[in-house]
Short mmCIF file of N, CA and C in Angstrom, two decimals:
data_model
loop_
_atom_site.label_atom_id
_atom_site.label_comp_id
_atom_site.label_asym_id
_atom_site.label_seq_id
_atom_site.Cartn_x
_atom_site.Cartn_y
_atom_site.Cartn_z
N MET A 149 27.82 7.29 -28.48
CA MET A 149 26.47 6.84 -28.27
C MET A 149 26.45 5.41 -27.72
N ILE A 150 27.42 4.62 -28.13
CA ILE A 150 27.46 3.24 -27.65
C ILE A 150 27.67 3.22 -26.15
N ASN A 151 28.54 4.08 -25.65
CA ASN A 151 28.78 4.12 -24.21
C ASN A 151 27.56 4.60 -23.45
N ALA A 152 26.79 5.48 -24.04
CA ALA A 152 25.64 6.05 -23.35
C ALA A 152 24.40 5.16 -23.38
N VAL A 153 24.29 4.27 -24.35
CA VAL A 153 23.08 3.45 -24.49
C VAL A 153 23.38 1.96 -24.36
N PHE A 154 24.32 1.47 -25.14
CA PHE A 154 24.54 0.04 -25.22
C PHE A 154 25.05 -0.56 -23.91
N ILE A 155 26.03 0.08 -23.30
CA ILE A 155 26.61 -0.47 -22.08
C ILE A 155 25.61 -0.49 -20.92
N PRO A 156 24.88 0.61 -20.63
CA PRO A 156 23.88 0.52 -19.56
C PRO A 156 22.76 -0.48 -19.85
N ALA A 157 22.35 -0.58 -21.10
CA ALA A 157 21.31 -1.55 -21.46
C ALA A 157 21.81 -2.97 -21.25
N THR A 158 23.05 -3.23 -21.61
CA THR A 158 23.63 -4.56 -21.42
C THR A 158 23.75 -4.90 -19.94
N VAL A 159 24.20 -3.95 -19.15
CA VAL A 159 24.31 -4.18 -17.71
C VAL A 159 22.93 -4.45 -17.10
N SER A 160 21.93 -3.69 -17.52
CA SER A 160 20.59 -3.91 -16.97
C SER A 160 20.04 -5.27 -17.39
N LEU A 161 20.34 -5.71 -18.59
CA LEU A 161 19.90 -7.05 -19.00
C LEU A 161 20.63 -8.14 -18.22
N LEU A 162 21.90 -7.92 -17.90
CA LEU A 162 22.62 -8.87 -17.06
C LEU A 162 22.02 -8.93 -15.65
N LEU A 163 21.65 -7.77 -15.13
CA LEU A 163 21.00 -7.76 -13.82
C LEU A 163 19.62 -8.41 -13.88
N PHE A 164 18.94 -8.27 -15.00
CA PHE A 164 17.68 -9.00 -15.19
C PHE A 164 17.92 -10.50 -15.06
N LEU A 165 18.98 -10.99 -15.67
CA LEU A 165 19.30 -12.41 -15.57
C LEU A 165 19.63 -12.83 -14.14
N VAL A 166 20.33 -11.99 -13.41
CA VAL A 166 20.65 -12.28 -12.02
C VAL A 166 19.37 -12.40 -11.20
N PHE A 167 18.46 -11.45 -11.38
CA PHE A 167 17.22 -11.48 -10.60
C PHE A 167 16.28 -12.60 -11.08
N THR A 168 16.40 -13.00 -12.33
CA THR A 168 15.66 -14.17 -12.79
C THR A 168 16.14 -15.41 -12.06
N TYR A 169 17.45 -15.54 -11.94
CA TYR A 169 18.02 -16.66 -11.21
C TYR A 169 17.57 -16.64 -9.74
N LEU A 170 17.65 -15.47 -9.11
CA LEU A 170 17.25 -15.36 -7.71
C LEU A 170 15.78 -15.68 -7.52
N TYR A 171 14.95 -15.25 -8.45
CA TYR A 171 13.53 -15.55 -8.35
C TYR A 171 13.28 -17.05 -8.49
N GLU A 172 13.97 -17.67 -9.43
CA GLU A 172 13.79 -19.11 -9.62
C GLU A 172 14.25 -19.91 -8.41
N GLN A 173 15.24 -19.41 -7.69
CA GLN A 173 15.73 -20.10 -6.51
C GLN A 173 14.81 -19.94 -5.30
N SER A 174 14.19 -18.77 -5.15
CA SER A 174 13.45 -18.50 -3.92
C SER A 174 11.95 -18.29 -4.12
N LYS A 175 11.53 -17.95 -5.33
CA LYS A 175 10.12 -17.65 -5.64
C LYS A 175 9.56 -16.50 -4.79
N GLN A 176 10.42 -15.58 -4.39
CA GLN A 176 9.98 -14.40 -3.64
C GLN A 176 9.48 -13.34 -4.62
N ALA A 177 8.34 -12.75 -4.31
CA ALA A 177 7.70 -11.80 -5.22
C ALA A 177 8.53 -10.54 -5.45
N TYR A 178 9.30 -10.13 -4.46
CA TYR A 178 10.08 -8.91 -4.64
C TYR A 178 11.19 -9.10 -5.67
N PHE A 179 11.68 -10.33 -5.83
CA PHE A 179 12.64 -10.58 -6.89
C PHE A 179 11.99 -10.44 -8.26
N ARG A 180 10.73 -10.83 -8.38
CA ARG A 180 10.00 -10.65 -9.64
C ARG A 180 9.84 -9.16 -9.95
N ALA A 181 9.58 -8.35 -8.92
CA ALA A 181 9.45 -6.90 -9.13
C ALA A 181 10.76 -6.30 -9.60
N TRP A 182 11.87 -6.75 -9.04
CA TRP A 182 13.18 -6.26 -9.48
C TRP A 182 13.48 -6.74 -10.90
N GLN A 183 13.08 -7.95 -11.20
CA GLN A 183 13.25 -8.49 -12.55
C GLN A 183 12.50 -7.62 -13.56
N ILE A 184 11.28 -7.27 -13.24
CA ILE A 184 10.49 -6.40 -14.12
C ILE A 184 11.14 -5.02 -14.21
N ALA A 185 11.62 -4.52 -13.07
CA ALA A 185 12.25 -3.19 -13.06
C ALA A 185 13.46 -3.15 -13.99
N TRP A 186 14.30 -4.17 -13.95
CA TRP A 186 15.49 -4.17 -14.81
C TRP A 186 15.12 -4.34 -16.28
N THR A 187 14.04 -5.07 -16.56
CA THR A 187 13.57 -5.20 -17.94
C THR A 187 13.09 -3.85 -18.46
N VAL A 188 12.31 -3.17 -17.65
CA VAL A 188 11.78 -1.86 -18.05
C VAL A 188 12.92 -0.86 -18.21
N TYR A 189 13.93 -0.96 -17.34
CA TYR A 189 15.08 -0.06 -17.45
C TYR A 189 15.85 -0.30 -18.75
N ALA A 190 16.00 -1.57 -19.14
CA ALA A 190 16.67 -1.88 -20.41
C ALA A 190 15.85 -1.34 -21.58
N LEU A 191 14.54 -1.48 -21.52
CA LEU A 191 13.68 -0.91 -22.57
C LEU A 191 13.80 0.61 -22.62
N HIS A 192 13.96 1.22 -21.46
CA HIS A 192 14.18 2.67 -21.41
C HIS A 192 15.38 3.06 -22.27
N TYR A 193 16.46 2.31 -22.16
CA TYR A 193 17.65 2.62 -22.96
C TYR A 193 17.45 2.34 -24.44
N PHE A 194 16.63 1.36 -24.77
CA PHE A 194 16.28 1.13 -26.17
C PHE A 194 15.61 2.39 -26.75
N PHE A 195 14.68 2.96 -26.00
CA PHE A 195 13.99 4.15 -26.49
C PHE A 195 14.88 5.40 -26.45
N VAL A 196 15.83 5.43 -25.53
CA VAL A 196 16.81 6.53 -25.53
C VAL A 196 17.62 6.48 -26.83
N GLY A 197 18.05 5.28 -27.21
CA GLY A 197 18.79 5.14 -28.46
C GLY A 197 17.94 5.47 -29.67
N TRP A 198 16.69 5.04 -29.66
CA TRP A 198 15.77 5.36 -30.76
C TRP A 198 15.60 6.88 -30.88
N HIS A 199 15.44 7.54 -29.75
CA HIS A 199 15.29 9.00 -29.77
C HIS A 199 16.56 9.68 -30.27
N ALA A 200 17.71 9.16 -29.90
CA ALA A 200 18.97 9.77 -30.32
C ALA A 200 19.18 9.66 -31.82
N PHE A 201 18.75 8.55 -32.41
CA PHE A 201 18.97 8.36 -33.84
C PHE A 201 17.87 8.96 -34.70
N SER A 202 16.64 9.01 -34.20
CA SER A 202 15.54 9.50 -35.04
C SER A 202 14.95 10.82 -34.57
N ASN A 203 15.32 11.26 -33.38
CA ASN A 203 14.77 12.48 -32.79
C ASN A 203 13.25 12.42 -32.71
N SER A 204 12.74 11.23 -32.42
CA SER A 204 11.30 11.00 -32.30
C SER A 204 10.81 11.44 -30.93
N SER A 205 9.78 12.27 -30.92
CA SER A 205 9.24 12.74 -29.65
C SER A 205 8.52 11.62 -28.90
N ILE A 206 7.91 10.69 -29.62
CA ILE A 206 7.23 9.57 -28.96
C ILE A 206 8.25 8.68 -28.26
N ALA A 207 9.43 8.52 -28.83
CA ALA A 207 10.48 7.72 -28.19
C ALA A 207 10.94 8.40 -26.90
N ALA A 208 11.05 9.71 -26.91
CA ALA A 208 11.44 10.44 -25.70
C ALA A 208 10.37 10.30 -24.62
N PHE A 209 9.11 10.37 -25.01
CA PHE A 209 8.01 10.24 -24.06
C PHE A 209 8.00 8.84 -23.45
N ILE A 210 8.09 7.81 -24.29
CA ILE A 210 8.07 6.44 -23.80
C ILE A 210 9.28 6.17 -22.90
N SER A 211 10.42 6.72 -23.29
CA SER A 211 11.62 6.56 -22.48
C SER A 211 11.43 7.14 -21.07
N SER A 212 10.82 8.31 -20.99
CA SER A 212 10.57 8.93 -19.69
C SER A 212 9.58 8.12 -18.86
N VAL A 213 8.53 7.63 -19.52
CA VAL A 213 7.53 6.82 -18.80
C VAL A 213 8.16 5.54 -18.29
N LEU A 214 9.01 4.92 -19.09
CA LEU A 214 9.66 3.68 -18.66
C LEU A 214 10.61 3.91 -17.49
N LEU A 215 11.30 5.03 -17.49
CA LEU A 215 12.19 5.34 -16.38
C LEU A 215 11.39 5.52 -15.10
N GLY A 216 10.27 6.21 -15.19
CA GLY A 216 9.40 6.36 -14.02
C GLY A 216 8.79 5.03 -13.59
N THR A 217 8.47 4.18 -14.55
CA THR A 217 7.91 2.87 -14.23
C THR A 217 8.94 2.01 -13.50
N THR A 218 10.20 2.17 -13.83
CA THR A 218 11.25 1.47 -13.09
C THR A 218 11.21 1.86 -11.62
N ALA A 219 11.07 3.14 -11.36
CA ALA A 219 10.99 3.60 -9.97
C ALA A 219 9.75 3.04 -9.27
N ILE A 220 8.64 2.97 -9.98
CA ILE A 220 7.41 2.42 -9.39
C ILE A 220 7.61 0.95 -9.04
N CYS A 221 8.29 0.20 -9.89
CA CYS A 221 8.57 -1.21 -9.60
C CYS A 221 9.40 -1.35 -8.33
N LEU A 222 10.33 -0.44 -8.12
CA LEU A 222 11.15 -0.49 -6.92
C LEU A 222 10.34 -0.16 -5.68
N VAL A 223 9.41 0.79 -5.80
CA VAL A 223 8.52 1.11 -4.69
C VAL A 223 7.65 -0.09 -4.35
N VAL A 224 7.11 -0.73 -5.37
CA VAL A 224 6.26 -1.90 -5.16
C VAL A 224 7.07 -3.03 -4.52
N SER A 225 8.33 -3.18 -4.91
CA SER A 225 9.14 -4.26 -4.35
C SER A 225 9.33 -4.10 -2.85
N THR A 226 9.40 -2.88 -2.35
CA THR A 226 9.53 -2.69 -0.91
C THR A 226 8.27 -3.14 -0.18
N ARG A 227 7.12 -2.93 -0.80
CA ARG A 227 5.86 -3.39 -0.20
C ARG A 227 5.76 -4.92 -0.24
N LEU A 228 6.36 -5.52 -1.27
CA LEU A 228 6.31 -6.97 -1.40
C LEU A 228 7.15 -7.70 -0.36
N LEU A 229 8.02 -6.99 0.30
CA LEU A 229 8.78 -7.61 1.39
C LEU A 229 7.87 -7.96 2.56
N ARG A 230 6.77 -7.21 2.72
CA ARG A 230 5.88 -7.40 3.87
C ARG A 230 4.58 -8.11 3.55
N GLN A 231 4.11 -8.00 2.31
CA GLN A 231 2.79 -8.54 2.00
C GLN A 231 2.69 -8.90 0.53
N LYS A 232 1.62 -9.59 0.17
CA LYS A 232 1.37 -9.93 -1.23
C LYS A 232 0.97 -8.68 -1.99
N PHE A 233 1.15 -8.75 -3.31
CA PHE A 233 0.82 -7.59 -4.13
C PHE A 233 -0.68 -7.42 -4.24
N SER A 234 -1.08 -6.19 -4.05
CA SER A 234 -2.46 -5.79 -4.34
C SER A 234 -2.38 -4.36 -4.87
N PHE A 235 -3.07 -4.15 -5.98
CA PHE A 235 -3.04 -2.83 -6.59
C PHE A 235 -3.76 -1.86 -5.67
N ARG A 236 -3.12 -0.72 -5.42
CA ARG A 236 -3.69 0.31 -4.56
C ARG A 236 -3.83 1.60 -5.36
N TRP A 237 -4.66 2.47 -4.85
CA TRP A 237 -4.88 3.75 -5.53
C TRP A 237 -3.57 4.50 -5.66
N PHE A 238 -2.69 4.33 -4.69
CA PHE A 238 -1.40 5.01 -4.72
C PHE A 238 -0.57 4.60 -5.93
N ASP A 239 -0.65 3.34 -6.32
CA ASP A 239 0.09 2.87 -7.49
C ASP A 239 -0.40 3.56 -8.75
N GLY A 240 -1.70 3.65 -8.90
CA GLY A 240 -2.28 4.34 -10.06
C GLY A 240 -1.96 5.82 -10.06
N ALA A 241 -2.02 6.44 -8.89
CA ALA A 241 -1.71 7.86 -8.79
C ALA A 241 -0.24 8.12 -9.11
N LEU A 242 0.62 7.25 -8.64
CA LEU A 242 2.05 7.39 -8.92
C LEU A 242 2.33 7.25 -10.41
N PHE A 243 1.67 6.29 -11.06
CA PHE A 243 1.84 6.13 -12.50
C PHE A 243 1.29 7.33 -13.26
N ALA A 244 0.17 7.88 -12.81
CA ALA A 244 -0.39 9.08 -13.46
C ALA A 244 0.57 10.26 -13.34
N VAL A 245 1.24 10.38 -12.20
CA VAL A 245 2.23 11.45 -12.02
C VAL A 245 3.41 11.23 -12.96
N VAL A 246 3.84 9.99 -13.11
CA VAL A 246 4.95 9.67 -14.03
C VAL A 246 4.58 10.07 -15.45
N VAL A 247 3.38 9.70 -15.90
CA VAL A 247 2.95 10.04 -17.26
C VAL A 247 2.83 11.54 -17.43
N ALA A 248 2.28 12.22 -16.42
CA ALA A 248 2.14 13.69 -16.50
C ALA A 248 3.50 14.37 -16.56
N LEU A 249 4.45 13.90 -15.77
CA LEU A 249 5.80 14.48 -15.81
C LEU A 249 6.49 14.20 -17.15
N ALA A 250 6.29 13.02 -17.70
CA ALA A 250 6.87 12.71 -19.00
C ALA A 250 6.27 13.61 -20.08
N TYR A 251 4.97 13.82 -20.01
CA TYR A 251 4.29 14.70 -20.97
C TYR A 251 4.78 16.14 -20.81
N TRP A 252 4.91 16.59 -19.57
CA TRP A 252 5.40 17.95 -19.32
C TRP A 252 6.84 18.10 -19.83
N ASN A 253 7.67 17.09 -19.59
CA ASN A 253 9.05 17.12 -20.05
C ASN A 253 9.13 17.16 -21.56
N LEU A 254 8.24 16.43 -22.23
CA LEU A 254 8.22 16.40 -23.69
C LEU A 254 7.91 17.78 -24.25
N HIS A 255 6.90 18.45 -23.68
CA HIS A 255 6.52 19.77 -24.20
C HIS A 255 7.45 20.88 -23.75
N ARG A 256 8.17 20.66 -22.67
CA ARG A 256 9.15 21.64 -22.22
C ARG A 256 10.35 21.68 -23.16
N GLN A 257 10.67 20.52 -23.76
CA GLN A 257 11.83 20.44 -24.65
C GLN A 257 11.55 21.02 -26.04
N SER A 258 10.29 21.03 -26.45
CA SER A 258 9.99 21.50 -27.81
C SER A 258 9.82 22.98 -27.92
#
């Protein structure tokens, strides 16, 4: 379990620190998006570990939502290369799809 949860979470936290440094050096918004993405990814592994030890369905659901949120952060970061951040309907729709897929995955497993 340590190899499956602890090591990827540690690596993602180290990458969070790298992108924190890069953001502080350049103040580019896409580095902030990557910083958030790595933080969310590390939290995803926290909930994976929680689910593995307690078999909590809420931990599995949150873990899936966080993994999808990581992908959304990466999508947003590509837009930040060209323009400032502005929330668009597509962002909300993408997050709704992530939550719906996490919910479907939760009920498919039970």
